[in-house]
């Protein structure tokens, strides 16, 4: 695949800028009933606290549209300024028109051109939504989805393909139809008065190779800001890995201005997982830095106790808890801190020297001592039952000294 650097227009969503060379923005979506104002507020706060820079909420019924301005107001009163996006399907034109306070409170509208009606109704409903967005000066995402693609476009494309001398595969035709749906909708939006720098586009599909192909093709055909994601990525490790496979490929090729990982949480699971997955993807690609990283070895037959695993886990939690405090203190660049927690002498000293601070724990049969390396140099050797506490203290002192100056 050729390397593409997609040059996108900058789009302002509340106080967040996406595209135009800005850092890739992390976004997420609530799974609460929007009508349940308190639950929705709690989840927006949790997602924001986890680092979501934009949060999308379902707006599906009149009561949900009416809840939006209340949610927004209450969040602002609690100091949460995270821009809110309304997710509309089927009746967005009616809701945005009938509940102007919702149209005004939202920072962006997501419109699915496959779910706004058919034929003349489609154009009329779509126009109505765009006109509301123009009236309130809001950006929109034209969010095409493989599962709800405009069937009129798809059927026409399939018919044409059937008569072609060299027919394309069904997947190729679907991707062409998705891109046509997105770009023709964007052209219509511009006809109805929307500026190109108010338009974000997505063409999400549920298979990794399809998503990569669709966004790569799309990026060659437009300069709109792109919202990139693998739709219906699935649960747990599988969802995280599949999302990473798709997003990393695109981001590495310069495609994507905002990302979402569409993970299915386990029943009662943590919705903020999708935010952390996005952050890790961006951090792994060195596109953004969100929190100090812990380099830990996988362990092997040379580590017969769990100390280094516990220590690596403890350090991850320690950074998550400490980061807000360090940021409050104005410790600039602390997100870039690298520490190493290694299981034995084989790679321990080497990796520890490459980190800001590293500890090389003793493997099975080794002298029960753990040398510490600070900025590449061995400083002290820890031993005994309090190594974990001592190491954390050293990290804290290092951070205060290096980033607190
Ligand atoms: S550093 Fe040591 S314990 Fe860790 S994986 Fe390598 S050999 Fe095994």
XYZ file of C-alpha atoms and ligand atoms in Angstrom:
413
model
C 0.000 0.000 0.000
C 1.321 3.437 -0.891
C 1.983 5.916 1.857
C -0.566 8.718 1.798
C -0.563 11.797 3.914
C -4.139 12.961 3.832
C -4.317 16.741 3.968
C -7.583 17.512 5.688
C -9.406 20.720 6.426
C -9.500 21.782 10.072
C -12.917 21.444 11.704
C -13.766 23.134 14.982
C -15.984 21.103 17.327
C -16.598 23.205 20.420
C -13.110 23.974 21.719
C -11.572 20.939 19.968
C -9.912 21.215 16.563
C -9.715 18.153 14.370
C -7.950 17.876 11.036
C -5.724 20.479 9.412
C -2.651 18.889 10.971
C -3.983 18.955 14.551
C -3.233 15.978 16.787
C -5.609 13.058 16.210
C -8.635 13.472 18.498
C -9.964 10.627 20.675
C -13.709 10.220 20.850
C -16.189 7.807 22.368
C -19.907 7.179 22.683
C -22.180 6.630 25.653
C -24.337 3.513 25.938
C -26.763 4.912 28.479
C -30.346 5.822 27.628
C -29.953 9.543 26.908
C -33.344 10.111 28.531
C -31.747 8.967 31.797
C -30.051 12.291 32.391
C -28.116 11.405 35.540
C -26.714 8.133 34.170
C -25.739 9.833 30.922
C -23.995 12.641 32.773
C -22.065 10.123 34.888
C -20.914 8.277 31.793
C -19.906 11.406 29.870
C -17.882 12.422 32.932
C -16.237 8.983 33.144
C -15.381 9.034 29.439
C -14.041 12.587 29.696
C -11.994 11.735 32.768
C -10.525 8.789 30.877
C -9.421 11.235 28.170
C -12.220 11.255 25.613
C -12.025 14.625 23.899
C -15.453 14.365 22.270
C -18.419 12.300 23.433
C -21.341 11.181 21.281
C -24.812 10.446 22.613
C -27.805 8.788 21.012
C -30.624 11.190 20.146
C -33.435 8.903 19.054
C -36.677 10.203 20.563
C -38.197 13.510 21.563
C -37.367 12.959 25.246
C -33.703 12.273 24.373
C -33.534 15.495 22.349
C -35.052 17.367 25.298
C -32.544 15.748 27.670
C -29.523 16.994 25.691
C -29.601 20.679 26.778
C -30.109 19.597 30.393
C -27.164 17.179 30.191
C -25.009 19.864 28.616
C -25.907 22.462 31.217
C -25.326 20.130 34.159
C -21.981 19.011 32.739
C -20.855 22.608 32.324
C -21.894 23.334 35.905
C -19.596 20.481 37.001
C -16.747 21.914 34.911
C -17.003 19.410 32.031
C -16.633 21.218 28.717
C -16.189 18.103 26.544
C -17.994 18.782 23.247
C -21.106 16.641 22.793
C -22.156 15.056 19.521
C -25.709 13.953 18.764
C -26.144 10.656 16.927
C -29.185 10.828 14.647
C -30.902 8.170 12.543
C -34.304 8.178 10.799
C -35.888 11.144 12.635
C -32.998 13.553 13.151
C -34.632 16.157 10.878
C -37.738 16.188 13.085
C -35.880 16.156 16.412
C -33.471 18.920 15.456
C -36.318 21.083 14.164
C -38.773 20.421 16.986
C -36.247 20.754 19.800
C -34.112 23.811 18.965
C -32.491 23.716 22.414
C -31.018 20.332 21.468
C -29.766 21.653 18.130
C -28.129 24.534 19.948
C -26.633 22.558 22.837
C -24.919 19.937 20.680
C -21.479 20.718 19.305
C -21.796 18.468 16.273
C -24.421 16.296 14.594
C -23.776 12.827 13.213
C -25.953 12.174 10.170
C -26.122 8.735 8.552
C -27.140 9.329 4.914
C -28.323 5.700 4.718
C -30.896 6.362 7.436
C -32.648 9.575 6.422
C -35.325 8.173 4.118
C -35.543 7.303 0.412
C -35.722 9.298 -2.827
C -37.174 12.764 -2.448
C -37.796 12.204 1.263
C -34.102 11.415 1.706
C -33.049 14.705 0.108
C -35.687 16.709 1.972
C -34.805 15.235 5.394
C -31.086 15.551 4.792
C -31.493 19.151 3.698
C -33.542 19.920 6.797
C -30.762 18.637 9.078
C -28.056 20.515 7.206
C -30.061 23.727 7.341
C -30.373 23.397 11.116
C -26.601 22.822 11.358
C -25.943 25.898 9.209
C -28.381 27.969 11.270
C -26.612 27.072 14.536
C -23.148 27.060 12.950
C -22.506 23.414 13.887
C -20.279 20.919 12.090
C -21.682 17.580 10.973
C -20.259 14.130 10.455
C -21.596 12.401 7.416
C -21.249 8.943 8.875
C -21.730 6.216 6.284
C -21.841 2.709 7.716
C -21.530 -0.624 5.905
C -24.527 -1.974 7.800
C -26.863 0.865 6.804
C -25.569 1.900 3.416
C -27.912 3.844 1.112
C -29.502 0.962 -0.840
C -30.405 3.134 -3.837
C -26.731 3.866 -4.478
C -25.644 0.297 -3.756
C -28.276 -1.255 -6.068
C -27.410 1.114 -8.920
C -23.705 0.379 -8.492
C -24.362 -3.386 -8.416
C -26.444 -3.164 -11.618
C -23.733 -1.178 -13.386
C -21.100 -3.612 -12.188
C -23.121 -6.572 -13.505
C -22.939 -5.074 -17.003
C -19.244 -4.134 -16.805
C -16.685 -5.943 -18.984
C -14.529 -6.581 -15.912
C -16.858 -6.692 -12.921
C -15.499 -5.796 -9.503
C -16.039 -7.928 -6.407
C -19.126 -7.241 -4.263
C -16.875 -5.752 -1.564
C -15.226 -3.381 -4.041
C -18.634 -2.233 -5.280
C -19.823 -1.735 -1.697
C -16.780 0.406 -0.916
C -17.367 2.480 -4.072
C -21.016 2.920 -3.031
C -20.036 3.976 0.488
C -17.631 6.577 -0.813
C -20.217 7.832 -3.306
C -22.803 8.090 -0.525
C -20.369 10.072 1.656
C -19.083 12.417 -1.035
C -22.436 13.052 -2.732
C -23.946 13.833 0.691
C -21.083 16.232 1.403
C -21.678 17.905 -1.981
C -25.385 18.248 -1.147
C -24.529 19.719 2.256
C -22.346 22.327 0.565
C -25.149 23.126 -1.864
C -27.381 23.786 1.165
C -24.901 26.301 2.560
C -22.477 24.259 4.662
C -18.789 25.170 4.505
C -16.359 22.356 3.739
C -14.584 23.012 7.029
C -17.771 22.043 8.868
C -17.866 18.579 7.349
C -16.329 15.391 8.751
C -16.697 12.091 6.933
C -16.579 8.448 7.944
C -17.010 5.205 5.998
C -16.967 2.547 8.696
C -17.117 -1.153 7.935
C -16.747 -4.213 10.137
C -13.834 -5.999 8.407
C -10.315 -4.706 8.870
C -9.147 -4.964 5.246
C -12.375 -3.350 3.984
C -12.003 -0.401 6.333
C -8.397 0.123 5.312
C -9.340 -0.014 1.636
C -12.372 2.273 2.030
C -10.565 5.026 3.936
C -7.488 4.834 1.721
C -9.659 5.332 -1.371
C -11.701 8.044 0.310
C -8.615 9.959 1.435
C -7.449 10.155 -2.179
C -10.710 11.755 -3.248
C -11.349 14.528 -0.733
C -9.833 16.871 1.800
C -12.599 16.601 4.396
C -11.574 15.748 7.938
C -11.915 11.997 8.484
C -13.395 10.165 11.464
C -11.819 6.730 11.366
C -13.043 3.576 13.024
C -13.773 -0.102 12.588
C -17.468 -0.520 13.238
C -18.675 -3.381 15.425
C -15.120 -4.317 16.433
C -16.326 -6.767 19.067
C -15.434 -7.562 22.648
C -12.345 -7.542 24.827
C -8.948 -8.417 23.437
C -10.397 -9.255 20.013
C -12.123 -5.880 19.695
C -8.992 -4.038 20.802
C -6.716 -5.946 18.439
C -9.023 -5.650 15.420
C -9.493 -1.925 16.036
C -5.746 -1.517 16.341
C -5.080 -3.471 13.145
C -7.381 -1.163 11.182
C -6.595 2.172 12.828
C -2.838 1.701 13.079
C -2.545 0.976 9.386
C -4.521 4.077 8.430
C -2.929 6.396 10.972
C 0.544 5.243 9.968
C -0.335 6.328 6.435
C -1.478 9.736 7.638
C -5.201 8.980 7.353
C -7.513 9.915 10.228
C -8.234 13.097 12.183
C -10.358 11.589 14.931
C -10.719 7.974 16.023
C -13.112 5.805 17.933
C -12.748 2.159 18.977
C -16.234 0.617 18.722
C -15.772 -2.014 21.422
C -18.579 -4.065 22.888
C -18.135 -3.935 26.665
C -18.790 -7.048 28.723
C -22.153 -6.884 30.539
C -21.655 -4.303 33.285
C -18.165 -3.673 31.857
C -16.203 -0.469 31.727
C -17.201 1.808 28.848
C -14.000 3.835 29.189
C -12.020 0.882 27.788
C -12.634 2.227 24.297
C -10.953 5.493 25.238
C -7.852 3.757 26.576
C -7.591 1.603 23.448
C -7.588 4.738 21.271
C -4.989 6.360 23.488
C -2.743 3.296 23.399
C -2.996 3.128 19.607
C -1.939 6.763 19.260
C 0.765 6.398 21.889
C 2.126 3.183 20.336
C 2.456 4.996 16.999
C 4.160 7.951 18.734
C 1.415 10.218 17.410
C 0.397 11.367 20.878
C 1.512 10.808 24.416
C -1.143 10.315 27.100
C 0.524 8.722 30.059
C 3.925 7.442 31.129
C 4.723 4.089 29.629
C 5.808 0.994 31.480
C 8.068 -1.364 29.559
C 7.638 -4.789 31.110
C 8.921 -8.101 29.859
C 6.441 -10.949 29.366
C 8.177 -13.154 31.909
C 9.299 -16.715 31.225
C 10.776 -19.746 32.962
C 13.371 -17.468 34.548
C 10.696 -15.734 36.653
C 8.957 -18.119 38.959
C 7.337 -15.505 41.179
C 4.821 -12.820 40.329
C 6.689 -9.845 41.792
C 7.552 -8.209 38.483
C 4.006 -8.671 37.162
C 2.585 -7.109 40.319
C 5.103 -4.292 40.070
C 4.339 -3.594 36.388
C 0.609 -3.560 37.145
C 1.112 -1.402 40.197
C 3.125 1.129 38.194
C 0.411 1.355 35.507
C -2.161 2.112 38.227
C 0.239 4.475 39.974
C 0.671 6.551 36.806
C -3.049 6.610 36.127
C -3.699 7.923 39.655
C -0.806 10.373 39.723
C -1.101 11.897 36.268
C -3.982 14.290 37.044
C -2.021 15.604 40.044
C 1.178 16.034 38.024
C -0.745 17.814 35.284
C -2.370 20.097 37.837
C 1.116 20.964 39.083
C 2.055 21.917 35.509
C 4.557 19.069 34.969
C 4.936 19.520 31.225
C 6.023 16.461 29.258
C 5.501 14.013 32.135
C 3.287 11.913 29.809
C 6.500 10.999 27.950
C 8.131 9.371 30.999
C 9.323 5.833 30.343
C 9.995 3.297 33.034
C 11.032 -0.339 32.769
C 10.072 -3.204 35.060
C 12.026 -6.252 33.981
C 11.981 -9.816 35.216
C 15.628 -10.917 35.117
C 19.185 -10.152 34.151
C 18.846 -11.305 30.497
C 17.170 -8.136 29.170
C 16.652 -6.339 32.479
C 19.687 -4.033 32.616
C 19.521 -3.281 28.852
C 15.863 -2.233 28.836
C 16.261 -0.426 32.161
C 19.069 1.673 30.690
C 16.789 2.705 27.799
C 14.122 4.008 30.201
C 14.111 7.135 32.373
C 14.051 4.810 35.344
C 14.278 1.050 35.218
C 14.388 -1.776 37.686
C 15.873 -5.141 36.837
C 14.332 -7.625 39.225
C 16.060 -10.859 40.166
C 15.023 -13.948 38.228
C 14.902 -17.458 39.648
C 18.240 -18.422 41.137
C 19.660 -14.884 40.871
C 20.969 -12.914 43.816
C 17.727 -11.380 45.309
C 18.731 -7.822 44.483
C 17.332 -5.320 41.990
C 19.623 -2.734 40.415
C 18.016 0.615 39.523
C 19.012 2.566 36.436
C 18.313 6.287 36.175
C 18.828 7.971 32.806
C 20.941 5.038 31.662
C 23.183 4.825 34.725
C 23.067 2.298 37.531
C 22.437 4.169 40.784
C 21.357 1.971 43.685
C 20.426 -1.637 44.292
C 17.197 -2.459 46.108
C 16.471 -5.581 48.104
C 14.023 -6.838 50.671
C 10.232 -6.811 50.943
C 9.737 -3.067 50.339
C 11.251 -2.797 46.858
C 7.934 -1.813 45.293
C 7.361 1.113 47.686
C 10.979 2.238 47.383
C 10.877 2.145 43.596
C 7.645 4.156 43.468
C 9.190 6.759 45.779
C 12.201 7.010 43.488
C 9.962 7.471 40.459
C 8.021 10.189 42.240
C 11.199 12.033 43.216
C 12.516 11.714 39.664
C 9.294 13.171 38.251
C 9.302 16.102 40.717
C 12.904 16.887 39.844
C 12.727 16.453 36.078
C 9.281 17.821 35.283
C 8.646 20.112 38.235
C 11.475 22.521 37.504
S 13.884 -10.361 30.807
Fe 14.295 -12.340 31.756
S 12.347 -12.884 32.751
Fe 11.878 -11.282 31.300
S 11.262 -12.431 29.478
Fe 13.435 -11.920 29.254
S 14.502 -13.733 30.002
Fe 12.391 -13.902 30.744
